[in-house]
Amino acid sequence: MDRDLNAPRLRPPWGTRRTAMVTVAAVAAGFALWFATSADANGDDGHRTDAPGVTANMFEWNWSSVARECTNHLGPAGFRGVQVAPPADSLKRTSLGNGSDTVLHPWWEVYQPVDYTLTSRMGTAAQFAAMVSTCRQAGVKVYVDAVINHMTGQGNTSYGGQSYTHFSYPAVPYTAADFHQKGTGPNDCSSSSGGIEDFNNVHQVFKCELLGLADLNTSDPGVQSRLAAYLNTLIGYGVSGFRVDAAKHIGQADLDAIYRQLHRTKDGLRPYWALEVFGGGPGILSPQAFTTSGSVLGLDGVKQIRDAFKSYPDQHIGSLATLQVFGSGSGLTPSDRTLSFVTNHDTERNGDALSYKDGSRYLLANEWLLASGYGSPQVFSGFTFSSPDDSPPSDANGIITDADCGTGRWTCTHRNPGIVGMVGWHNYVGKAQRANFYTDGDNVIAFSRGNRGWAAFNNGTSPKTITVQTGLPGGDYCNVLASQRSGSGCTNGAPPVHVDSHGLVTTTVGPSGAVGLDRANKL
Ligand code: LM2
Ligand code: CA
C-alpha cells in the first residue's frame, strides 16, 4: 500500500477515544485504516503500551549492582521499574584528548556506541540478562537508555575489543552509506561544518552531527531494521521499554518507523518509549510535538522544579507556592505522556536542575514530585563527582566497580528513607486527584490526593506550624517520611500525627522537611 510519509497519520474517524456515535460501517472502515497505517507508542495499534509506575534511574550502576538493588531495595520499596545506562558496546578511550581533558574514561563514553553487542563498562551480556530477570522477579521492570541517533565520533576501539573508524563500524556492520554526511544529496547534511549549527533548523537537527557523533541515516530502511533488531534483542531479554537518547535528532517519522518494528514485551505490551527532546525548539522540534510518537522526558519541568525549590542567598528565584500550578497548566507536556524527574545525568551537570549537591532540598523536591501526581516520576541515583567529566568508580580499564552506598561515591537517593516513604505513598494514592491545596504564599505547601493521602512540604529555613484540611478521616497516622505503621504504633518511635473528626490537622513541618500521611499508615 502506498503511503505518503508526509501526510498526517491516519487515525480512526473519532480520534483516539471510542464513542458509540459512529455507524458500524464507519467503525469497520476506521479499524481497517487504523491497523493498516498506524502503530505508535501511544497504543494506537490497539495494544496497550507499557506505562511505568515510579522508576529509579540507576545511572551507570553496573549490572550486578542493579540486580542487587532490585532485590534488596527497589522491589521492596515499591519501585516498579529501573532505567539503566546504555548497554551497547561503546567507545573505550585509550588516550586523553587535548586541553583540559584529564579523565581517560569519562561517564559519556557510553553515549558513543560502536556496535550492539552487550559488552559494556557495566558488564557482560550474561550479567545484563541476569540483571533483567532478577529485577523482573523482584517486580521491577527494566527500561534501557537506547542510543540510536548516532555512533561514536572519536577513538578507534571499544570495550568489546572492536576496531572502527568514523562512518565504518564493521561489527554492526554500518558503512559510510548508512550515515548522514556533509553534502547536498537528499540524505546529506547541508550545514557548512557537517554539524548542527542552528538548533532551530529542522534539517540540521535531524540530519547533521550532534557533537561530532556519526549521524545515522535513520530514514533508511536498512538502518531502521538494524536499530529495531538491537531493541528487539533487548526486549527478548525482558526489557520493557526505552529512554530514547537524542530523539529530537531522529525526528518523529523515523522514530515511528523504528517503533513499528518493535516486538511486544514479555508482559504482552507495546514497549514504553520515552523520547529525549530538550525544550526550546519551535514547532515540530518542541517536546509537545513529539508526544504524538510516544512519551517525552520532562526536561522543562526539571527547570520549573529547580526554580521553585532553589533559592540563592542573594537571588530568590521562586517558591513552593508557584507549584500550585505544575504540569500542562504551567506549559509542560501532558502528565500521561511524561517521564518526570528532578534531575538526570545531563541536568545534574549543566545547571538546569537541583542535584544531590543540594542536599535536603533535593530530597524534598523528589518527595514533592512523588506526591504531585505529575508524570511517571523517576528518582535519579548516580555517582558523586567533582568535575563534570568524572568517571563513575571504575577499575583502570574503565570497568565500573560494584556500587557501594557506604563510601560516598554513589548517591543512593533511592534508598533514602524519606524517598522510600513517599514511593509507598505515591503507590497508595494512585490516580486520586489533588485536593485541599494550601500554601502560605511562600515556601510551605500542602495538599491531599483524594481522600487517600495528604502531604505537606516546607522549603523554608524555619519550622512552620499549619492547621489545614487533609481530606482524611479522623484518627492517628504515622508520618511516612520518618516511619510506618507497625501494629498500634509507628516505627522509629515517631509520634503519630492526629487528624480530627473534621479532617483538620495541626502539625509542624520542619525546615526542608515534609509530612506525609496515608490511610495505609493509619493506626
Ligand atoms: C544525549 N541526549 O541527547 C545524552 O543525554 C547526553 O549525555 C549525550 O552527551 C548526548 N546526547 C549524546 O548522546 C554526552 C556528553 C557529551 C559527550 C557525548 C558523547 O554530555 O559531552 O560528548 O555524551 O560521548 C563528548 C565530548 C564532546 C565531543 C563528543 C564526540 O564531550 O566534546 O564532541 O564526545 O567526540 C566533539
Ligand atoms: Ca540524526
Coordinates of C-alpha atoms and ligand atoms in Angstrom, one line a residue:
M1 CA 0.0 0.0 0.0
D2 CA 1.4 3.4 -1.0
R3 CA 1.7 5.8 1.8
D4 CA 2.7 9.4 1.8
L5 CA 5.0 9.7 4.7
N6 CA 4.5 13.4 4.9
A7 CA 0.7 13.1 5.3
P8 CA -0.7 13.3 8.7
R9 CA -1.1 9.9 10.4
L10 CA -4.4 8.4 9.6
R11 CA -6.5 7.8 12.7
P12 CA -9.8 6.3 13.4
P13 CA -12.5 8.9 12.5
W14 CA -13.4 9.5 16.1
G15 CA -9.8 10.2 17.2
T16 CA -8.3 8.1 19.9
R17 CA -11.4 8.0 22.1
R18 CA -14.1 5.4 21.3
T19 CA -17.7 6.5 21.3
A20 CA -20.9 4.9 20.2
M21 CA -21.7 7.8 17.9
V22 CA -20.5 6.2 14.7
T23 CA -22.1 3.7 12.4
V24 CA -20.9 0.1 12.2
A25 CA -19.6 0.7 8.7
A26 CA -17.6 3.7 9.8
V27 CA -16.2 1.7 12.7
A28 CA -15.1 -1.1 10.4
A29 CA -13.5 1.3 7.9
G30 CA -11.8 3.1 10.7
F31 CA -10.3 0.0 12.2
A32 CA -9.1 -1.1 8.8
L33 CA -7.3 2.2 8.3
W34 CA -6.1 2.2 11.9
F35 CA -4.4 -1.2 11.8
A36 CA -3.0 -0.7 8.3
T37 CA -1.3 2.6 8.9
S38 CA -0.5 3.4 12.5
A39 CA 1.4 1.8 15.3
D40 CA 2.9 4.5 17.5
A41 CA 3.9 4.4 21.1
N42 CA 0.6 5.8 22.4
G43 CA -1.2 2.4 22.0
D44 CA -2.7 3.2 18.6
D45 CA -2.2 -0.2 17.2
G46 CA -4.8 -1.5 19.6
H47 CA -2.5 -2.9 22.2
R48 CA -1.8 -1.2 25.5
T49 CA 1.6 0.4 25.8
D50 CA 3.7 -0.3 28.9
A51 CA 3.3 2.7 31.3
P52 CA 5.9 2.6 34.1
G53 CA 4.9 3.5 37.7
V54 CA 7.6 5.1 39.8
T55 CA 11.1 4.2 38.5
A56 CA 14.7 4.6 39.6
N57 CA 17.3 5.8 37.2
M58 CA 20.4 3.9 38.3
F59 CA 22.8 5.9 36.2
E60 CA 25.9 3.8 35.3
W61 CA 25.4 1.3 38.1
N62 CA 26.9 -1.9 36.9
W63 CA 24.5 -4.8 36.1
S64 CA 25.3 -6.9 39.1
S65 CA 24.7 -3.9 41.4
V66 CA 21.4 -3.0 39.7
A67 CA 20.3 -6.6 40.2
R68 CA 21.2 -6.5 43.9
E69 CA 19.3 -3.2 44.3
C70 CA 16.2 -4.6 42.6
T71 CA 16.1 -7.5 45.1
N72 CA 17.2 -5.7 48.3
H73 CA 15.8 -2.2 47.9
L74 CA 13.9 -1.2 44.7
G75 CA 11.4 -4.0 44.7
P76 CA 10.7 -3.9 48.5
A77 CA 10.3 -0.1 48.4
G78 CA 7.7 -0.2 45.6
F79 CA 9.7 1.0 42.7
R80 CA 8.1 -0.6 39.6
G81 CA 10.9 0.0 37.2
V82 CA 14.6 0.8 36.8
Q83 CA 16.2 2.7 34.0
V84 CA 19.7 1.6 33.2
A85 CA 22.6 3.2 31.2
P86 CA 23.2 2.5 27.6
P87 CA 24.2 -1.2 27.5
A88 CA 25.7 -1.4 24.0
D89 CA 29.4 -1.8 23.3
S90 CA 30.9 1.7 23.2
L91 CA 34.0 3.8 22.7
K92 CA 36.8 3.0 25.1
R93 CA 39.3 5.8 25.1
T94 CA 42.9 4.9 25.0
S95 CA 44.3 8.4 25.4
L96 CA 43.3 11.8 26.5
G97 CA 42.0 14.4 24.1
N98 CA 43.6 17.8 24.5
G99 CA 43.2 21.0 26.5
S100 CA 41.7 20.5 29.9
D101 CA 40.8 16.8 29.2
T102 CA 42.1 14.9 32.2
V103 CA 39.7 11.9 32.5
L104 CA 40.5 8.8 30.4
H105 CA 37.1 7.1 30.9
P106 CA 34.6 9.9 31.3
W107 CA 31.0 8.7 32.0
W108 CA 30.0 9.8 28.5
E109 CA 31.9 7.0 26.7
V110 CA 28.7 5.0 26.8
Y111 CA 26.9 7.6 24.6
Q112 CA 29.2 6.6 21.8
P113 CA 28.1 3.2 20.5
V114 CA 30.4 1.0 18.4
D115 CA 28.2 -2.0 18.0
Y116 CA 25.1 -3.6 19.6
T117 CA 26.7 -6.5 21.5
L118 CA 26.1 -6.1 25.2
T119 CA 29.7 -5.9 26.3
S120 CA 30.0 -2.6 28.2
R121 CA 31.5 -0.8 31.1
M122 CA 28.5 -2.1 33.2
G123 CA 29.1 -5.7 32.5
T124 CA 28.7 -8.6 30.1
A125 CA 25.6 -9.8 28.1
A126 CA 25.2 -12.6 30.7
Q127 CA 25.3 -10.1 33.5
F128 CA 22.8 -7.9 31.7
A129 CA 20.4 -10.9 31.1
A130 CA 20.7 -12.0 34.8
M131 CA 20.0 -8.4 35.9
V132 CA 16.8 -8.2 33.8
S133 CA 15.5 -11.5 35.1
T134 CA 16.4 -10.7 38.7
C135 CA 14.8 -7.3 38.6
R136 CA 11.6 -8.7 37.0
Q137 CA 11.4 -11.3 39.7
A138 CA 11.6 -8.5 42.2
G139 CA 8.6 -6.8 40.5
V140 CA 10.9 -4.2 38.8
K141 CA 10.7 -3.7 35.1
V142 CA 13.8 -2.7 33.2
Y143 CA 14.0 0.3 30.8
V144 CA 17.0 0.9 28.7
D145 CA 18.7 4.1 27.5
A146 CA 18.8 3.5 23.8
V147 CA 21.5 5.4 21.8
I148 CA 20.2 5.1 18.3
N149 CA 20.7 8.5 16.7
H150 CA 24.4 8.1 16.2
M151 CA 27.6 6.1 16.5
T152 CA 30.8 7.1 18.2
G153 CA 32.6 10.1 17.0
Q154 CA 36.0 9.5 18.4
G155 CA 38.6 6.8 19.2
N156 CA 39.2 3.5 17.4
T157 CA 38.5 0.7 19.9
S158 CA 35.6 -0.4 22.1
Y159 CA 35.0 -2.2 25.4
G160 CA 34.2 -5.3 23.3
G161 CA 37.5 -5.0 21.6
Q162 CA 36.1 -3.9 18.2
S163 CA 38.0 -1.6 15.8
Y164 CA 36.4 1.1 13.7
T165 CA 36.7 4.4 12.0
H166 CA 34.3 7.3 11.6
F167 CA 31.5 6.1 9.3
S168 CA 32.7 2.5 9.4
Y169 CA 31.7 0.2 12.2
P170 CA 32.2 -3.4 10.9
A171 CA 30.8 -5.2 13.9
V172 CA 27.3 -4.0 13.2
P173 CA 28.0 -3.6 10.3
Y174 CA 27.5 0.0 9.2
T175 CA 29.3 1.6 6.3
A176 CA 29.5 5.2 5.1
A177 CA 26.2 4.8 3.2
D178 CA 24.4 4.3 6.5
F179 CA 25.2 7.8 7.7
H180 CA 24.1 11.4 7.0
Q181 CA 27.2 13.1 5.7
K182 CA 28.2 16.6 4.8
G183 CA 26.9 17.3 1.3
T184 CA 24.0 18.3 -0.9
G185 CA 22.3 14.9 -1.5
P186 CA 18.8 14.1 -0.1
N187 CA 20.4 12.2 2.8
D188 CA 23.2 14.6 3.4
C189 CA 23.7 17.4 6.0
S190 CA 23.9 20.7 4.3
S191 CA 25.5 22.8 7.1
S192 CA 28.9 24.0 6.2
S193 CA 30.6 22.1 9.1
G194 CA 28.5 18.9 8.9
G195 CA 27.4 19.6 12.4
I196 CA 24.3 21.1 13.9
E197 CA 24.9 24.9 13.8
D198 CA 21.3 26.0 14.2
F199 CA 19.2 24.1 16.7
N200 CA 16.1 25.6 15.3
N201 CA 16.7 24.3 11.8
V202 CA 14.8 21.1 11.3
H203 CA 17.1 19.8 8.6
Q204 CA 20.2 20.3 10.6
V205 CA 18.7 19.0 13.9
F206 CA 17.6 15.7 12.2
K207 CA 20.5 15.2 9.7
C208 CA 23.6 16.9 10.9
E209 CA 26.1 15.7 13.5
L210 CA 25.4 16.3 17.2
L211 CA 28.7 16.9 18.9
G212 CA 30.6 15.3 16.0
L213 CA 28.9 12.0 16.6
A214 CA 28.4 10.0 13.3
D215 CA 24.7 10.6 12.5
L216 CA 22.9 7.5 11.4
N217 CA 20.6 7.8 8.3
T218 CA 17.6 6.8 10.4
S219 CA 15.2 7.2 7.4
D220 CA 17.0 4.3 5.6
P221 CA 15.0 1.1 6.0
G222 CA 18.2 -0.9 6.4
V223 CA 19.4 1.3 9.3
Q224 CA 15.9 1.2 10.8
S225 CA 15.8 -2.6 10.8
R226 CA 19.3 -2.9 12.4
L227 CA 18.2 -0.5 15.1
A228 CA 14.9 -2.4 15.6
A229 CA 16.9 -5.6 15.8
Y230 CA 19.0 -4.2 18.6
L231 CA 16.0 -3.1 20.5
N232 CA 14.2 -6.3 19.9
T233 CA 17.1 -8.2 21.3
L234 CA 16.8 -6.2 24.5
I235 CA 13.0 -6.9 24.5
G236 CA 13.9 -10.6 24.1
Y237 CA 15.9 -10.3 27.4
G238 CA 12.8 -9.0 29.1
V239 CA 13.3 -5.2 28.7
S240 CA 10.0 -3.2 28.9
G241 CA 10.9 -0.1 27.1
F242 CA 13.3 2.6 26.2
R243 CA 14.6 6.1 27.0
V244 CA 15.5 7.2 23.5
D245 CA 18.6 9.2 23.6
A246 CA 18.7 12.3 21.3
A247 CA 15.2 11.5 20.0
K248 CA 14.9 15.1 18.9
H249 CA 17.7 14.5 16.4
I250 CA 15.9 11.4 14.9
G251 CA 12.6 13.0 14.3
Q252 CA 9.0 11.8 14.6
A253 CA 8.8 9.9 11.3
D254 CA 12.0 7.9 11.8
L255 CA 11.1 7.2 15.4
D256 CA 7.7 5.9 14.4
A257 CA 9.2 3.7 11.7
I258 CA 11.6 2.1 14.2
Y259 CA 8.9 1.7 16.8
R260 CA 6.5 0.0 14.4
Q261 CA 9.1 -2.9 14.1
L262 CA 9.4 -3.5 17.8
H263 CA 8.0 -6.6 19.4
R264 CA 5.7 -6.7 22.3
T265 CA 7.3 -7.0 25.8
K266 CA 7.3 -10.1 28.0
D267 CA 4.2 -8.7 29.6
G268 CA 2.4 -8.6 26.2
L269 CA 2.5 -4.8 26.0
R270 CA 3.9 -2.4 23.4
P271 CA 7.2 -1.1 24.7
Y272 CA 7.4 2.1 26.7
W273 CA 9.0 4.8 24.5
A274 CA 10.3 7.9 26.3
L275 CA 11.8 10.4 24.0
E276 CA 14.6 12.8 24.9
V277 CA 13.6 16.1 23.5
F278 CA 15.1 19.2 25.0
G279 CA 12.8 22.1 25.1
G280 CA 13.4 25.4 23.4
G281 CA 12.9 24.3 19.8
P282 CA 10.0 25.7 17.8
G283 CA 7.0 23.8 16.3
I284 CA 7.9 20.2 15.2
L285 CA 11.1 20.4 17.4
S286 CA 9.2 21.0 20.6
P287 CA 8.7 18.3 23.2
Q288 CA 4.9 18.7 22.8
A289 CA 5.3 17.9 19.1
F290 CA 6.9 14.5 20.0
T291 CA 4.0 13.4 22.2
T292 CA 2.4 12.0 19.0
S293 CA 5.2 9.5 18.8
G294 CA 5.4 8.4 22.5
S295 CA 6.1 9.8 25.9
V296 CA 8.7 12.5 26.4
L297 CA 11.2 13.3 29.1
G298 CA 10.1 16.1 31.4
L299 CA 13.1 18.4 30.9
D300 CA 11.2 21.7 31.0
G301 CA 9.7 20.5 34.3
V302 CA 13.2 19.9 35.7
K303 CA 13.8 23.7 35.3
Q304 CA 10.5 24.7 36.8
I305 CA 11.2 22.4 39.8
R306 CA 14.6 23.9 40.2
D307 CA 13.2 27.4 40.2
A308 CA 10.5 26.6 42.7
F309 CA 12.9 24.9 45.2
K310 CA 16.2 26.6 44.7
S311 CA 16.7 30.0 46.4
Y312 CA 20.1 31.6 46.4
P313 CA 21.1 33.8 49.3
D314 CA 21.1 36.8 47.1
Q315 CA 18.6 35.9 44.4
H316 CA 15.3 34.3 45.4
I317 CA 14.2 32.6 42.2
G318 CA 10.9 31.1 43.1
S319 CA 8.9 29.5 45.9
L320 CA 6.9 26.3 46.5
A321 CA 3.8 28.4 46.3
T322 CA 4.3 28.5 42.5
L323 CA 3.8 24.7 42.4
Q324 CA 0.0 25.2 42.9
V325 CA 0.2 25.1 39.1
F326 CA 2.6 22.5 37.7
G327 CA 2.0 20.4 34.6
S328 CA 0.1 21.3 31.4
G329 CA -1.2 24.4 33.2
S330 CA 2.4 25.6 33.5
G331 CA 3.2 24.8 29.9
L332 CA 4.5 21.3 30.3
T333 CA 3.7 18.2 28.3
P334 CA 0.6 16.2 29.5
S335 CA 1.0 14.1 32.6
D336 CA 0.2 10.8 30.9
R337 CA 2.9 11.4 28.2
T338 CA 5.7 12.5 30.5
L339 CA 8.6 10.8 32.4
S340 CA 9.0 13.3 35.2
F341 CA 12.1 13.8 37.3
V342 CA 14.0 16.3 39.4
T343 CA 17.3 15.6 37.6
N344 CA 19.1 13.2 35.2
H345 CA 22.7 12.7 34.3
D346 CA 22.8 15.7 32.0
T347 CA 20.9 18.3 34.0
E348 CA 22.8 17.5 37.3
R349 CA 25.9 18.7 35.4
N350 CA 24.6 21.6 33.4
G351 CA 22.9 23.8 35.9
D352 CA 19.3 23.1 34.8
A353 CA 18.5 21.1 37.9
L354 CA 18.7 20.5 41.6
S355 CA 21.2 17.7 42.3
Y356 CA 22.5 15.6 45.2
K357 CA 24.7 18.6 45.9
D358 CA 21.6 20.5 47.1
G359 CA 21.2 18.0 50.0
S360 CA 17.9 18.0 51.8
R361 CA 16.3 20.4 49.4
Y362 CA 17.0 17.9 46.6
L363 CA 15.4 15.1 48.6
L364 CA 12.4 17.4 49.4
A365 CA 11.9 18.1 45.6
N366 CA 11.9 14.4 44.9
E367 CA 9.4 13.8 47.7
W368 CA 7.2 16.5 46.3
L369 CA 7.4 15.1 42.8
L370 CA 6.4 11.7 44.0
A371 CA 3.4 13.3 45.7
S372 CA 2.4 15.7 42.9
G373 CA 0.7 13.2 40.5
Y374 CA 2.6 14.7 37.5
G375 CA 4.0 12.2 35.0
S376 CA 5.7 8.9 35.7
P377 CA 8.1 10.0 38.4
Q378 CA 11.7 8.9 38.3
V379 CA 14.2 9.1 41.1
F380 CA 17.8 9.5 40.0
S381 CA 20.7 7.6 41.7
G382 CA 24.1 8.2 40.2
F383 CA 27.6 8.7 41.5
T384 CA 29.2 11.7 43.1
F385 CA 31.6 13.9 41.0
S386 CA 33.7 16.9 41.4
S387 CA 34.3 17.7 37.7
P388 CA 31.6 17.2 35.1
D389 CA 33.6 14.6 33.1
D390 CA 34.4 12.4 36.1
S391 CA 34.2 8.6 35.6
P392 CA 32.0 6.5 37.8
P393 CA 34.1 4.4 40.2
S394 CA 35.9 2.1 37.9
D395 CA 39.0 -0.1 37.6
A396 CA 42.0 1.0 35.5
N397 CA 40.3 -0.3 32.3
G398 CA 37.1 1.7 32.8
I399 CA 35.1 -1.3 34.0
I400 CA 32.6 0.1 36.6
T401 CA 33.0 -1.4 40.0
D402 CA 30.2 -2.5 42.3
A403 CA 28.2 0.3 43.8
D404 CA 28.5 0.8 47.5
C405 CA 26.2 3.2 49.4
G406 CA 28.6 3.5 52.3
T407 CA 31.5 5.1 50.5
G408 CA 30.0 8.4 49.5
R409 CA 30.9 7.6 45.9
W410 CA 27.3 6.6 44.9
T411 CA 24.4 8.9 45.7
C412 CA 21.8 6.1 46.5
T413 CA 18.9 8.5 46.6
H414 CA 16.5 5.6 46.0
R415 CA 17.5 4.2 49.5
N416 CA 16.8 7.4 51.4
P417 CA 14.0 6.6 53.9
G418 CA 12.0 9.8 53.1
I419 CA 12.1 8.9 49.4
V420 CA 11.1 5.3 50.2
G421 CA 8.3 6.5 52.3
M422 CA 6.9 8.7 49.5
V423 CA 7.2 5.9 46.9
G424 CA 4.8 3.9 49.1
W425 CA 2.6 7.0 49.5
H426 CA 2.7 7.5 45.7
N427 CA 1.7 3.9 45.0
Y428 CA -1.1 4.0 47.7
V429 CA -2.8 7.2 46.5
G430 CA -2.7 6.1 42.8
K431 CA -4.6 8.4 40.5
A432 CA -6.6 10.2 43.1
Q433 CA -6.9 13.9 42.2
R434 CA -5.2 16.6 44.1
A435 CA -7.4 18.5 46.5
N436 CA -7.3 20.7 49.6
F437 CA -4.3 22.7 48.3
Y438 CA -2.8 25.0 50.9
T439 CA 0.0 27.5 50.7
D440 CA 1.3 30.2 53.0
G441 CA 2.1 32.1 49.7
D442 CA 5.8 31.4 50.2
N443 CA 7.6 28.1 50.8
V444 CA 5.1 25.9 52.5
I445 CA 2.5 23.9 50.6
A446 CA 0.2 21.0 51.5
F447 CA -2.4 19.0 49.6
S448 CA -4.3 15.8 49.6
R449 CA -4.8 13.2 46.9
G450 CA -8.4 12.5 47.0
N451 CA -9.2 11.1 50.5
R452 CA -6.3 8.6 50.4
G453 CA -3.3 10.7 51.3
W454 CA -2.1 14.1 52.4
A455 CA 1.3 15.7 52.4
A456 CA 3.0 19.0 53.4
F457 CA 6.3 20.4 52.3
N458 CA 8.4 23.2 53.8
N459 CA 11.3 24.6 51.8
G460 CA 11.9 27.4 54.2
T461 CA 14.6 27.7 56.8
S462 CA 12.4 27.6 59.9
P463 CA 9.8 25.3 61.2
K464 CA 6.2 26.1 60.3
T465 CA 3.1 25.1 62.1
I466 CA 0.0 24.8 59.9
T467 CA -3.7 23.9 60.6
V468 CA -5.2 22.7 57.4
Q469 CA -7.8 20.3 55.9
T470 CA -6.4 16.9 55.0
G471 CA -9.4 15.3 53.3
L472 CA -8.6 12.3 55.5
P473 CA -10.8 10.5 58.0
G474 CA -10.1 11.5 61.7
G475 CA -7.6 9.4 63.5
D476 CA -3.9 8.9 64.2
Y477 CA -1.4 8.5 61.3
C478 CA 2.3 7.7 61.0
N479 CA 4.3 10.2 59.0
V480 CA 5.6 8.1 56.2
L481 CA 8.7 10.3 55.7
A482 CA 10.0 9.0 59.0
S483 CA 8.1 5.9 59.9
Q484 CA 5.5 3.3 59.1
R485 CA 2.6 1.8 60.9
S486 CA 3.6 -1.2 63.0
G487 CA 0.7 -2.8 65.0
S488 CA -0.8 0.0 67.0
G489 CA 2.2 2.4 66.8
C490 CA 4.7 4.0 64.4
T491 CA 8.2 2.7 63.8
N492 CA 11.3 4.5 64.8
G493 CA 9.5 5.9 67.9
A494 CA 7.9 8.5 65.7
P495 CA 4.9 10.3 67.3
P496 CA 1.7 9.8 65.4
V497 CA 0.0 12.8 63.7
H498 CA -3.6 13.4 64.7
V499 CA -6.3 14.3 62.3
D500 CA -9.5 15.5 63.9
S501 CA -13.0 14.3 63.1
H502 CA -13.4 17.2 60.6
G503 CA -10.2 16.2 58.7
L504 CA -8.2 19.0 60.1
V505 CA -4.5 18.5 61.1
T506 CA -2.3 20.8 63.1
T507 CA 1.3 19.9 62.5
T508 CA 4.8 21.4 62.4
V509 CA 6.8 20.9 59.3
G510 CA 10.5 21.3 59.8
P511 CA 12.8 23.3 57.6
S512 CA 13.5 21.4 54.3
G513 CA 11.0 18.9 55.8
A514 CA 7.8 17.1 54.8
V515 CA 5.0 15.3 56.4
G516 CA 3.2 12.5 54.6
L517 CA 0.1 10.7 55.7
D518 CA -1.9 7.9 54.0
R519 CA -4.6 5.6 55.1
A520 CA -2.4 2.6 54.8
N521 CA -0.4 4.0 57.7
K522 CA -3.5 5.0 59.8
L523 CA -3.4 3.5 63.3
Ligands
LM2_1 C1 22.2 12.9 25.0 N1 21.0 13.1 24.8 O1 20.5 13.6 23.7 C2 22.8 12.4 26.3 O2 21.8 12.5 27.3 C3 24.0 13.2 26.6 O3 24.5 12.8 27.8 C4 25.0 12.9 25.4 O4 26.2 13.7 25.6 C5 24.4 13.3 24.1 N2 23.0 13.3 24.0 C6 25.0 12.3 23.0 O5 24.4 11.0 23.2 C7 27.2 13.1 26.4 C8 28.1 14.2 26.9 C9 28.9 14.9 25.8 C10 29.7 13.8 25.1 C11 28.7 12.8 24.5 C12 29.3 11.7 23.7 O6 27.3 15.2 27.6 O7 29.9 15.8 26.4 O8 30.5 14.4 24.0 O9 27.9 12.2 25.5 O10 30.1 10.9 24.5 C13 31.9 14.1 24.0 C14 32.7 15.3 24.2 C15 32.4 16.2 23.0 C16 32.7 15.5 21.7 C17 31.9 14.3 21.6 C18 32.2 13.4 20.4 O11 32.4 15.9 25.4 O12 33.3 17.4 23.2 O13 32.3 16.4 20.6 O14 32.2 13.4 22.8 O15 33.5 13.1 20.3 C19 33.3 16.8 19.8
CA2 CA 20.1 12.5 13.4

